Coordinates of C-alpha atoms in Angstrom, one line a residue:
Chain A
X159 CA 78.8 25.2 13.8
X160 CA 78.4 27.6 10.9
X161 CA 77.6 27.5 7.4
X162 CA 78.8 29.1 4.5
X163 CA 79.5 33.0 4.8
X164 CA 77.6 35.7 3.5
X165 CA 74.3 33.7 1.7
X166 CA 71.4 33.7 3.6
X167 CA 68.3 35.2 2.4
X168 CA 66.7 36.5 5.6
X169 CA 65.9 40.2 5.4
X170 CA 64.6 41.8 9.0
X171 CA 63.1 45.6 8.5
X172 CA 63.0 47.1 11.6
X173 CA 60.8 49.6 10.8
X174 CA 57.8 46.8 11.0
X175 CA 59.3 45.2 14.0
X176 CA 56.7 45.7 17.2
X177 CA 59.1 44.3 19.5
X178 CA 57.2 41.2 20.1
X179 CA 59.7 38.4 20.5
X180 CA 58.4 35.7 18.3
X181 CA 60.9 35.1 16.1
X182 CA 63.7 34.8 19.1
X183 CA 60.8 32.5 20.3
X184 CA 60.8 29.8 17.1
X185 CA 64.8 30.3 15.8
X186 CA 66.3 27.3 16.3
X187 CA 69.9 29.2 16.4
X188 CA 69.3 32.5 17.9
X189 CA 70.3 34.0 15.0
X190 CA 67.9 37.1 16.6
X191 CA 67.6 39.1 19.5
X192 CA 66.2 42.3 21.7
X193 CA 67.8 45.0 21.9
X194 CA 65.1 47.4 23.8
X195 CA 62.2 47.0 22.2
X196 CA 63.3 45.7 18.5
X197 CA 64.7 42.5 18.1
X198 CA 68.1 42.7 15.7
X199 CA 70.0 39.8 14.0
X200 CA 73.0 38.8 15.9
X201 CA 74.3 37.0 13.4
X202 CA 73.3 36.4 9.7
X203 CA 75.7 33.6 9.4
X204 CA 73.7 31.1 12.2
X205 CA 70.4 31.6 10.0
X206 CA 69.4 28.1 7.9
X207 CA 66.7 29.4 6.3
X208 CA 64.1 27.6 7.7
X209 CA 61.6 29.8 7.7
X210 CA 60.2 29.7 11.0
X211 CA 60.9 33.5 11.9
X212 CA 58.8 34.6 8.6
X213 CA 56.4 32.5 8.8
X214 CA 55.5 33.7 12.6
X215 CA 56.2 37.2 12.7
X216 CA 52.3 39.4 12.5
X217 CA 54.1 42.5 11.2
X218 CA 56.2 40.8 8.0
X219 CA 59.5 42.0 9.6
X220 CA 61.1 39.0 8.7
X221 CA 61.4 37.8 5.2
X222 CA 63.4 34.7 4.2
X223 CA 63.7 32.4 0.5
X224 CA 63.3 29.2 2.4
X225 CA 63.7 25.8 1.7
X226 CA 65.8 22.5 2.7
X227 CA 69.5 22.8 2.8
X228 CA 69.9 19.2 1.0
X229 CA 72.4 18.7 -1.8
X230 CA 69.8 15.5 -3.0
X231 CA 67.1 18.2 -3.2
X232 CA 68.7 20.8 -5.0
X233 CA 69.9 18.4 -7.6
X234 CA 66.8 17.1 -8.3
X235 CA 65.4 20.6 -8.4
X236 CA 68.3 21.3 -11.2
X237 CA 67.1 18.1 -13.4
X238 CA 63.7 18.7 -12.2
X239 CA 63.0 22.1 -12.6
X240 CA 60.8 22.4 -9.9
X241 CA 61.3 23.9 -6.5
X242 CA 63.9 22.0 -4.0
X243 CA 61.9 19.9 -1.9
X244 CA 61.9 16.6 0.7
X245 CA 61.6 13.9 -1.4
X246 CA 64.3 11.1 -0.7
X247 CA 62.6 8.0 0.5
X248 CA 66.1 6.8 1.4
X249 CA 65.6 4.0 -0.9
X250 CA 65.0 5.0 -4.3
X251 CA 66.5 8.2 -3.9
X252 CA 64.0 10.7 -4.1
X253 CA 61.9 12.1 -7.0
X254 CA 61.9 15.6 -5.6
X255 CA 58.7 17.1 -6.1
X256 CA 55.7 16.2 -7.7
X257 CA 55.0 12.6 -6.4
X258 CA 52.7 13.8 -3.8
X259 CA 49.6 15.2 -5.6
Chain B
X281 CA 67.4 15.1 14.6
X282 CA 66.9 14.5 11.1
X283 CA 66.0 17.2 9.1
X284 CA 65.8 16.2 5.7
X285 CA 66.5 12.4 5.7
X286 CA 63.2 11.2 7.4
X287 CA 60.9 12.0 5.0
X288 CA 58.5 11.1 2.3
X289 CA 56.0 8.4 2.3
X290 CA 54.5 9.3 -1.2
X291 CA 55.2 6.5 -3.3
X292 CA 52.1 5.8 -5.7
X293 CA 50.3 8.9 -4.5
X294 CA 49.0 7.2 -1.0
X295 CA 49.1 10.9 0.4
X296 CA 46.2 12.2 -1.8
X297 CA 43.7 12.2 0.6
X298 CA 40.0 10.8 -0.6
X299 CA 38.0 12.9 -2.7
X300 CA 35.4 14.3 -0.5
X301 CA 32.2 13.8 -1.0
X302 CA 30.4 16.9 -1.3
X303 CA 29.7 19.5 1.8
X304 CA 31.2 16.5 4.1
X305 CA 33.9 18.6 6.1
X306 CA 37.6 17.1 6.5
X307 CA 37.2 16.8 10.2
X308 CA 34.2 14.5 10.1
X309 CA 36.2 11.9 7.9
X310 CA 39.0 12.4 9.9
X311 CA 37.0 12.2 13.5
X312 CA 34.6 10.1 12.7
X313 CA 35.5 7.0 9.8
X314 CA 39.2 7.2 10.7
X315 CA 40.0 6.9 14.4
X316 CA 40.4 3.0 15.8
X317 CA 38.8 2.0 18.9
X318 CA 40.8 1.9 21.5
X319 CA 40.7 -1.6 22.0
X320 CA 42.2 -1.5 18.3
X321 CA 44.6 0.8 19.4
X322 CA 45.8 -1.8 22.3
X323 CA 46.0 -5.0 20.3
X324 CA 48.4 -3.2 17.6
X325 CA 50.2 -0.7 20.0
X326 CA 51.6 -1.9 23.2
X327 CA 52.1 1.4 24.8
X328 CA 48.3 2.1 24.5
X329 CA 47.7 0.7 28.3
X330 CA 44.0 2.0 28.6
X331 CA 41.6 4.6 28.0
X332 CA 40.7 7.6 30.0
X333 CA 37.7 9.4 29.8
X334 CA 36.7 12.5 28.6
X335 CA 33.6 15.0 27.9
X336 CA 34.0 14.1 24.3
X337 CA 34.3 10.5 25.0
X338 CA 37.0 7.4 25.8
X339 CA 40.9 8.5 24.9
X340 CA 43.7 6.2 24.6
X341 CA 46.3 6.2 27.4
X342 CA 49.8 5.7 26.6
X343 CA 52.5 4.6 28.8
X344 CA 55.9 7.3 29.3
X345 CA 57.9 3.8 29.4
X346 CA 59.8 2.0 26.1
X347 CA 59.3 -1.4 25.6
X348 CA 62.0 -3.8 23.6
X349 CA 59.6 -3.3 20.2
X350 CA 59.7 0.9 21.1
X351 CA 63.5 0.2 20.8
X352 CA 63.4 -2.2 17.4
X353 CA 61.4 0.3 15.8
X354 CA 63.3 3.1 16.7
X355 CA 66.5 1.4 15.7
X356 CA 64.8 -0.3 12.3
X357 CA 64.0 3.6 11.0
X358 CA 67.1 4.8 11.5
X359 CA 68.8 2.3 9.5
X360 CA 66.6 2.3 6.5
X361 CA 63.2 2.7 4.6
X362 CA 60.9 1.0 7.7
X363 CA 60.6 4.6 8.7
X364 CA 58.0 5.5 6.1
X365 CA 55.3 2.6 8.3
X366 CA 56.6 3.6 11.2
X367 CA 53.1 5.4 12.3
X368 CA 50.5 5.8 14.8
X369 CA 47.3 6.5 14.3
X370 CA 46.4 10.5 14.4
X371 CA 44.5 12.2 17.5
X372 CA 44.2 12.6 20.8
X373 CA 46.0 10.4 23.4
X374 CA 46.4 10.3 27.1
X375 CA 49.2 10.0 29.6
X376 CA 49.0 9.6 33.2
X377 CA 45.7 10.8 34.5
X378 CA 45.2 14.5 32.6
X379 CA 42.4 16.6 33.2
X380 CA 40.0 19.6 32.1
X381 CA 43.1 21.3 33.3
X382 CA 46.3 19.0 31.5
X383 CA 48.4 20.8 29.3
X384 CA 48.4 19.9 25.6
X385 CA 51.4 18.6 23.9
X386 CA 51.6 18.3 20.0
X387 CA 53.3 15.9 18.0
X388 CA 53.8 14.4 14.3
X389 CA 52.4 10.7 13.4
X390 CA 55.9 9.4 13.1
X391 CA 55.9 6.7 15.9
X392 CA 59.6 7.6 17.0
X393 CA 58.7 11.3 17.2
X394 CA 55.4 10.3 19.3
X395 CA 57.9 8.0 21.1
X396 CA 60.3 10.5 22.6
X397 CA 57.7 13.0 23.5
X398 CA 55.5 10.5 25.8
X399 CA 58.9 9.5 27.2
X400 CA 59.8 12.7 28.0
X401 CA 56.2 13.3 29.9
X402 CA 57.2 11.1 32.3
X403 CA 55.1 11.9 35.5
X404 CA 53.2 14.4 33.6
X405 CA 49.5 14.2 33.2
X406 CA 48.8 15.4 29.6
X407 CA 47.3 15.3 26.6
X408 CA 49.4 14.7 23.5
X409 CA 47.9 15.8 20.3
X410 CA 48.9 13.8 17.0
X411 CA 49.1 15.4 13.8
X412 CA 49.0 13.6 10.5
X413 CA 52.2 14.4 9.1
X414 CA 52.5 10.7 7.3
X415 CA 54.9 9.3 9.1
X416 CA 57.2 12.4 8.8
X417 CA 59.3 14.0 12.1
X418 CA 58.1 17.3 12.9
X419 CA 60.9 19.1 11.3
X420 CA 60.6 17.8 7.9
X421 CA 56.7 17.9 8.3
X422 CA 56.9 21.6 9.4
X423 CA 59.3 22.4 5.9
X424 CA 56.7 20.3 3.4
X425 CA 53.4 21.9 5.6
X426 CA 52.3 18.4 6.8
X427 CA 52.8 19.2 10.4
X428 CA 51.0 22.7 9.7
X429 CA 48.4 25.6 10.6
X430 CA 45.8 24.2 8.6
X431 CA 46.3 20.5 10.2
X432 CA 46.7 21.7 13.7
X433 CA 43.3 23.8 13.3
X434 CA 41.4 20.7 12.1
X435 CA 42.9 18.0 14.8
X436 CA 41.9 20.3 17.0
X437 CA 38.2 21.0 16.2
X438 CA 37.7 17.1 15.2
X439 CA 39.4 15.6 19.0
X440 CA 36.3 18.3 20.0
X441 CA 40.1 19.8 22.2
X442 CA 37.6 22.4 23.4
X443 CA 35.4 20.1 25.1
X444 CA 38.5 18.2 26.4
X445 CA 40.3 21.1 28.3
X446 CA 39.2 24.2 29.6
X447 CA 42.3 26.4 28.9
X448 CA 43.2 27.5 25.5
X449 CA 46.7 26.7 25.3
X450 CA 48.5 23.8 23.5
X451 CA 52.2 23.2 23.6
X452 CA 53.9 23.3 20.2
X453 CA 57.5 21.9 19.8
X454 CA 59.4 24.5 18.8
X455 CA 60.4 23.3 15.2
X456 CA 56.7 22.9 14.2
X457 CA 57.1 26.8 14.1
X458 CA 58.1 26.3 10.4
X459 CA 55.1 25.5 9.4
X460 CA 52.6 26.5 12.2
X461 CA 51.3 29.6 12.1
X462 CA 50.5 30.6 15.8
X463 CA 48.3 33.8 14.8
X464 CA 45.9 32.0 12.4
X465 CA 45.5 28.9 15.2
X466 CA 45.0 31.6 17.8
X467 CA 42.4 33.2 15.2
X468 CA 40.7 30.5 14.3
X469 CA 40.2 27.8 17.4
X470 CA 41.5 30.7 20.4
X471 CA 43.7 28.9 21.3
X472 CA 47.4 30.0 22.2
X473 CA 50.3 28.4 20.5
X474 CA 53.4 28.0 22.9
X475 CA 56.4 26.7 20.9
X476 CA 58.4 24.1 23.4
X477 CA 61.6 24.0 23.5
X478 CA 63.2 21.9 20.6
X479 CA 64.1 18.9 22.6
X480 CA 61.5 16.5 23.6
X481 CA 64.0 16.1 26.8
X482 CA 63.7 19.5 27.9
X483 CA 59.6 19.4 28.7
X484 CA 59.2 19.2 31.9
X485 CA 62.1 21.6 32.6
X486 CA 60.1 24.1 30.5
X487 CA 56.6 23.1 32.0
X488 CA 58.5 24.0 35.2
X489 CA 60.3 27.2 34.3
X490 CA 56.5 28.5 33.6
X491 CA 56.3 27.7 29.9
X492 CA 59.4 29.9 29.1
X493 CA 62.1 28.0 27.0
X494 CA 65.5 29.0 28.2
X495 CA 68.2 29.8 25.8
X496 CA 69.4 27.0 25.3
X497 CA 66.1 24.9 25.2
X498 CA 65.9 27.3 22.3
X499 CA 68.6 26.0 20.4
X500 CA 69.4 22.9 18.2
X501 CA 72.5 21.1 18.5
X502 CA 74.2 18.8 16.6
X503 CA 76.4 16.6 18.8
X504 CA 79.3 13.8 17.5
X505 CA 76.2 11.1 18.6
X506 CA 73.5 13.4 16.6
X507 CA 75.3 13.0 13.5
X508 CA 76.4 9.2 14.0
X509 CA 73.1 8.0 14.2
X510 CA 72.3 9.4 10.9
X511 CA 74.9 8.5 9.5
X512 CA 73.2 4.6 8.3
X513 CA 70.9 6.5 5.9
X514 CA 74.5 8.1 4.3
X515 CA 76.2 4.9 3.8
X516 CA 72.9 3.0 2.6
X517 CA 72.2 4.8 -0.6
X518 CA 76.1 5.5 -1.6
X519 CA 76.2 1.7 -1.2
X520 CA 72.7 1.1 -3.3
X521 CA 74.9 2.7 -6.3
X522 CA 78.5 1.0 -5.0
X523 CA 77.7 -2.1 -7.7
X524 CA 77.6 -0.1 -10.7
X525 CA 80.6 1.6 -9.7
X526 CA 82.5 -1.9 -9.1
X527 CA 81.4 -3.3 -12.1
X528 CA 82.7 -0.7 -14.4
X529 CA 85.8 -0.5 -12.9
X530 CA 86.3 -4.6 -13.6
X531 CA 85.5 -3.3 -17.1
X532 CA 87.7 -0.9 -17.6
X533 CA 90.7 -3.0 -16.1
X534 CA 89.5 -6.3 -17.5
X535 CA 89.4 -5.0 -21.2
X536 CA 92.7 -6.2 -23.0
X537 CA 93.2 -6.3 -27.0
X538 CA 92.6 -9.9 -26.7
X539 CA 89.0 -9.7 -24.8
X540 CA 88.1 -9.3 -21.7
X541 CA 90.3 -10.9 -19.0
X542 CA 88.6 -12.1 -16.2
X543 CA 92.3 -12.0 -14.1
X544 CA 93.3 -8.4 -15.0
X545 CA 89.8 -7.2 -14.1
X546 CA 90.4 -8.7 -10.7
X547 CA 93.8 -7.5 -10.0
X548 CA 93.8 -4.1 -11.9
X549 CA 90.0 -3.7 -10.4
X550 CA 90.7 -4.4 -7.0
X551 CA 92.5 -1.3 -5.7
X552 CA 90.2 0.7 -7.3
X553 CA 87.2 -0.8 -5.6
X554 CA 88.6 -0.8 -2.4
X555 CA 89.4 3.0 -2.8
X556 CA 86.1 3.5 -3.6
X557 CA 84.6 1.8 -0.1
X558 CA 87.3 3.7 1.4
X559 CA 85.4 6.6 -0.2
X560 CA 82.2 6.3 0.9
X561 CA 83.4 5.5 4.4
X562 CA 85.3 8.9 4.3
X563 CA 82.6 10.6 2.8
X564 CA 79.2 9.2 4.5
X565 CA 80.7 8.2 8.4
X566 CA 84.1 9.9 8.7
X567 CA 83.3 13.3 7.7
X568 CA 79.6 13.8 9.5
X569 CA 81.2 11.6 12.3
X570 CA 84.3 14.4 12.5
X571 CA 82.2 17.5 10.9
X572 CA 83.3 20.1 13.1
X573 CA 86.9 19.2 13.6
X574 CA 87.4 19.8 9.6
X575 CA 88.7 22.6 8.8
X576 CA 86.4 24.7 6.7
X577 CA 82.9 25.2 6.5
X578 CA 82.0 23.8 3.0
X579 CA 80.9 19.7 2.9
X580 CA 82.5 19.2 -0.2
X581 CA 86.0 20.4 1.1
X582 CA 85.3 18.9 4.2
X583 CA 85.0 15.7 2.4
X584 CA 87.5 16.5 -0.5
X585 CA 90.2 17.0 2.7
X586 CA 89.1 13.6 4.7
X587 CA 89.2 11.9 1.6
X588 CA 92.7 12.4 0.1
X589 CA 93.8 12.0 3.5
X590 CA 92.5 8.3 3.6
X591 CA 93.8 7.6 -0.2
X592 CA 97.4 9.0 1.0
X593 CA 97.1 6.7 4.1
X594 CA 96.8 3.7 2.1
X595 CA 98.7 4.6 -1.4
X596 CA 101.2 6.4 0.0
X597 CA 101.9 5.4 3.7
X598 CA 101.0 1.9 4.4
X599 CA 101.8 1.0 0.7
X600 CA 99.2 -0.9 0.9
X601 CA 98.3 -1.3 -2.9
X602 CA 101.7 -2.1 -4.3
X603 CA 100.9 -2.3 -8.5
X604 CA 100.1 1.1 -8.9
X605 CA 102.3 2.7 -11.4
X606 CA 102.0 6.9 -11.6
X607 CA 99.0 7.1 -14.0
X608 CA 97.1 5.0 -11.6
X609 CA 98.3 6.6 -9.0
X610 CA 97.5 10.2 -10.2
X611 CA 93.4 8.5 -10.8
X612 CA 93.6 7.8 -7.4
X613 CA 94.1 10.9 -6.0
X614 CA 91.8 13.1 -8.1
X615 CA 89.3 10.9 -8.7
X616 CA 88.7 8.9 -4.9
X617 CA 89.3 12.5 -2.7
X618 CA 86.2 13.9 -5.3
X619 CA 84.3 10.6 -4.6
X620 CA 84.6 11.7 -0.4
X621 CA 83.6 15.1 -1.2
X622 CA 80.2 14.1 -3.0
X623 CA 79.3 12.4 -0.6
X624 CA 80.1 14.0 1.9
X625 CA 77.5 17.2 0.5
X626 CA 74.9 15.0 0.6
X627 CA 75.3 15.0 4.4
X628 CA 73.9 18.3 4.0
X629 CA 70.2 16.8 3.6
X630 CA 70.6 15.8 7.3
X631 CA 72.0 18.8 9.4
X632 CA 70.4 20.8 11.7
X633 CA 72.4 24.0 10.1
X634 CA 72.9 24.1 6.2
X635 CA 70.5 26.2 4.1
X636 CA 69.2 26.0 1.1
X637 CA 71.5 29.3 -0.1
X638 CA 74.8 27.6 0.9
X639 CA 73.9 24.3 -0.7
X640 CA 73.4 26.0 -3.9
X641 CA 76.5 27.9 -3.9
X642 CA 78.3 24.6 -3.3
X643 CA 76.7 22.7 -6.3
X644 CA 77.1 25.6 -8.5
X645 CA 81.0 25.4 -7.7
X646 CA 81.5 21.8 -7.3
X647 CA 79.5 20.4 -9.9
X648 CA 81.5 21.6 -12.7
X649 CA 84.7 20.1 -10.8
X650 CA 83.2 17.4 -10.5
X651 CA 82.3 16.8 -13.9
X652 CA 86.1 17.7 -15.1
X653 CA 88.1 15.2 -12.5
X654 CA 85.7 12.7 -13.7
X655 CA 86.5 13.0 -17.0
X656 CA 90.7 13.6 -16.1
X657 CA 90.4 10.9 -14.0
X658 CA 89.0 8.4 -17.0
X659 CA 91.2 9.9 -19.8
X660 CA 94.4 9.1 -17.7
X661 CA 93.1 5.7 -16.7
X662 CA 92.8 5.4 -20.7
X663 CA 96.2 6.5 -20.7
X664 CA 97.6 3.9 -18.7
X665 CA 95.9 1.2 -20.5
X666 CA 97.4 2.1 -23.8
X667 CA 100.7 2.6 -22.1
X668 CA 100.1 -1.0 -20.4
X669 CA 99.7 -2.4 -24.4
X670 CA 102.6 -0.7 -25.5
X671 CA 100.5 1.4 -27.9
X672 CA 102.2 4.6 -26.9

């Protein structure tokens, strides 16, 4: 299953990439591959922005805007003002962020 | 596996940790107030079946089997807020009989997620490390930083992990990778972060294939039986709101120039209301239920399409709600479809797949439709009342 077209965030320079293979390593839909000895994006489409590439790849190759895919976040984040985050308990709905410290 | 759905404990702040007192490092408070005996540990958990021992001292043991309250629990957090207790205590734990050589598997402090990983070491001797990730799944941990570099470094100086075994590699599922940072652990504690594949399932398959994930170890799915079991946790908090929505419905069809009618609220409301369960059953089980066999990859036109499906089903097809003249009828079909579609996006919070990108692109578009067949749908309902008193 696919997402939306054409609005993922994830940037990949090649020029940084060192060929390691992390990111094919920690993408939870092969949204990256090698090819040689640089990995390439098979397809930007698969990507969720989760922000496990980024987050493990030495050489910054990877850069992503990450954050939850939930309608319930981003709402609050719209009232809120604040950045989309977990926050629904399930029961009172969620106060986005800013209940936790 | 929920994402986004299984997640925060923080009511009234019972996340802040303690203020420390000063120079008194985390991992002493952690290793040293907070860890229960083990005897603790078996009175209040009944898969803690022992303790093995170790060069820094006793360790629980846990059993790989499920007992009837493994299976309660695990069925009471999926239906509603008894996931945010459902905990076990931090640490290290046991399972068969590990040793200086046992691999090191890593895990969040929600029981459920501890649950399906000692399951699926079933004649493995191991070592499961717990992270306090406050009751959260790995996955929603990861995103929020609970189940993260810094926590993983200090669980593993203050279980003394480097006493414990002598290799320096610890197994890592692979969605932890949001927030793990396997370069800073390696840094800091030396030792070697192997992300696991993302299924708790797939362990000893990957233990076997030499710690190498294949393929499709790699990958998340999202199977017809993935999505149903989340789908509790859609229909709960659609019907939390569903009273408000009844009631003003029985006001709008119960007001008459002569007061309010308790007979016309009833038999004007009725359709309406049961349109609207008809809603959220399109909205929160039909359409996750069906998600891929939808055409189109938006939620809210995945929804929007399931829903005036079901409305045409019963206005149109079965007949089933007879009194509806065309101004009624025309509510029903912008207003109930929107209803579905709603919903529906909220499923979004619960997929293995939707980003935050796409989610916004949605709102930004559906939001302001929305808004108008709200308002249509209330200024023709107005419409039909005024017609109904022979005003116009």
């Amino acid at each position: 299953m696919k997402y939306l077209a054409d609005v993922t965030t994830i940037e990949y320079n090649a020029d940084k990439c060192t060929g390691c293979g992390r990111c094919i390593e920690v993408c939870p839909h092969g949204v990256f591959d090698m090819n040689g000895k640089k990995a390439f994006i098979t397809d930007k489409d698969l990507c969720m922005e989760c922000g496990a590439c980024a987050n493990n790849c030495e050489f910054e190759a990877i850069s992503v805007d990450y954050g939850v895919g939930c309608a319930a976040a981003v709402i609050n984040s719209m009232i809120s003002g604040g950045e989309p985050a977990c926050g629904c308990s399930g029961d009172d709905g969620g106060s986005s962020s800013g209940a936790c410290c | 596996m929920d994402i986004n759905r299984d997640k925060n404990t923080e009511s009234g702040g019972s996340c802040c940790p303690p203020p420390q007192p000063a120079g008194m490092p985390l991992k002493f408070v952690s290793s040293s107030l907070s860890r229960p005996l083990v005897s603790d540990l078996r009175e209040k958990y009944d898969c803690v079946t022992g303790s093995v021992e170790s060069l820094a001292g006793a360790v629980p043991r846990v059993s790989t089997a499920w007992s009837s309250s493994d299976r309660l629990g695990a069925f009471r957090s999926r239906i509603g807020a008894y996931r945010m207790r459902y905990t076990i205590p931090p640490g290290l734990y046991a399972v068969g009989e590990p040793t200086k050589g046992s691999d090191v598997f890593v895990t969040a402090n929600y029981k459920l997620s501890f649950d399906h990983l000692r399951r699926a070491l079933k004649g493995i001797n191991g070592w499961i490390l717990v992270l306090d990730t406050k009751s959260i799944n790995v996955w929603c941990a990861a995103g929020k930083g609970t189940f993260g570099t810094e926590e993983l470094i200090s669980r593993i100086e203050s279980t003394k992990l480097d006493k414990i075994v002598e290799h320096r590699r610890i197994i890592v599922p692979q969605l932890g990778a949001v927030g793990v940072n396997a370069a800073t652990v390696k840094k800091r504690t030396r030792f070697r972060v192997e992300f696991g594949p993302v299924r708790a399932d797939d362990i000893s398959g990957f233990v076997e294939n030499n710690y190498k994930a294949t393929t499709e170890m790699r990958k998340i799915r999202f199977g017809m039986r993935d999505r149903v079991v989340l789908t509790p946790m859609e229909i709960n908090p659609a019907m939390k709101k569903f009273p408000q929505f009844a009631l003003i419905v029985l006001l709008i069809f119960g007001i008459q120039p002569s007061g309010i009618l308790f007979q016309d609220a009833l038999w004007g409301g009725l359709p309406f209301i049961l349109l609207g369960l008809l809603a959220v059953f399109t909205g929160a089980f039909l359409t996750p239920a069906l998600l891929p066999y939808v055409p189109f990859r938006s939620f809210a036109v995945k929804g929007w399409i399931v829903g005036i499906f079901a409305v045409y089903l019963l206005v149109d097809h079965l007949h089933y709600i007879p009194t509806m003249d065309s101004y009624l009828k025309a509510v029903a079909y912008i207003f109930f479809p929107m209803m579905s579609s709603y919903i529906a996006l909220q499923f979004t919070g619960s997929t293995t797949y939707t980003g935050m990108s796409g989610v916004k692109k949605e709102l930004k578009l559906g939001v302001p439709v929305y808004i108008v067949a709200a308002t249509v749908s209330f200024i023709v309902t107005i419409f039909h009342k005024l017609v109904v008193w022979g005003v116009i």
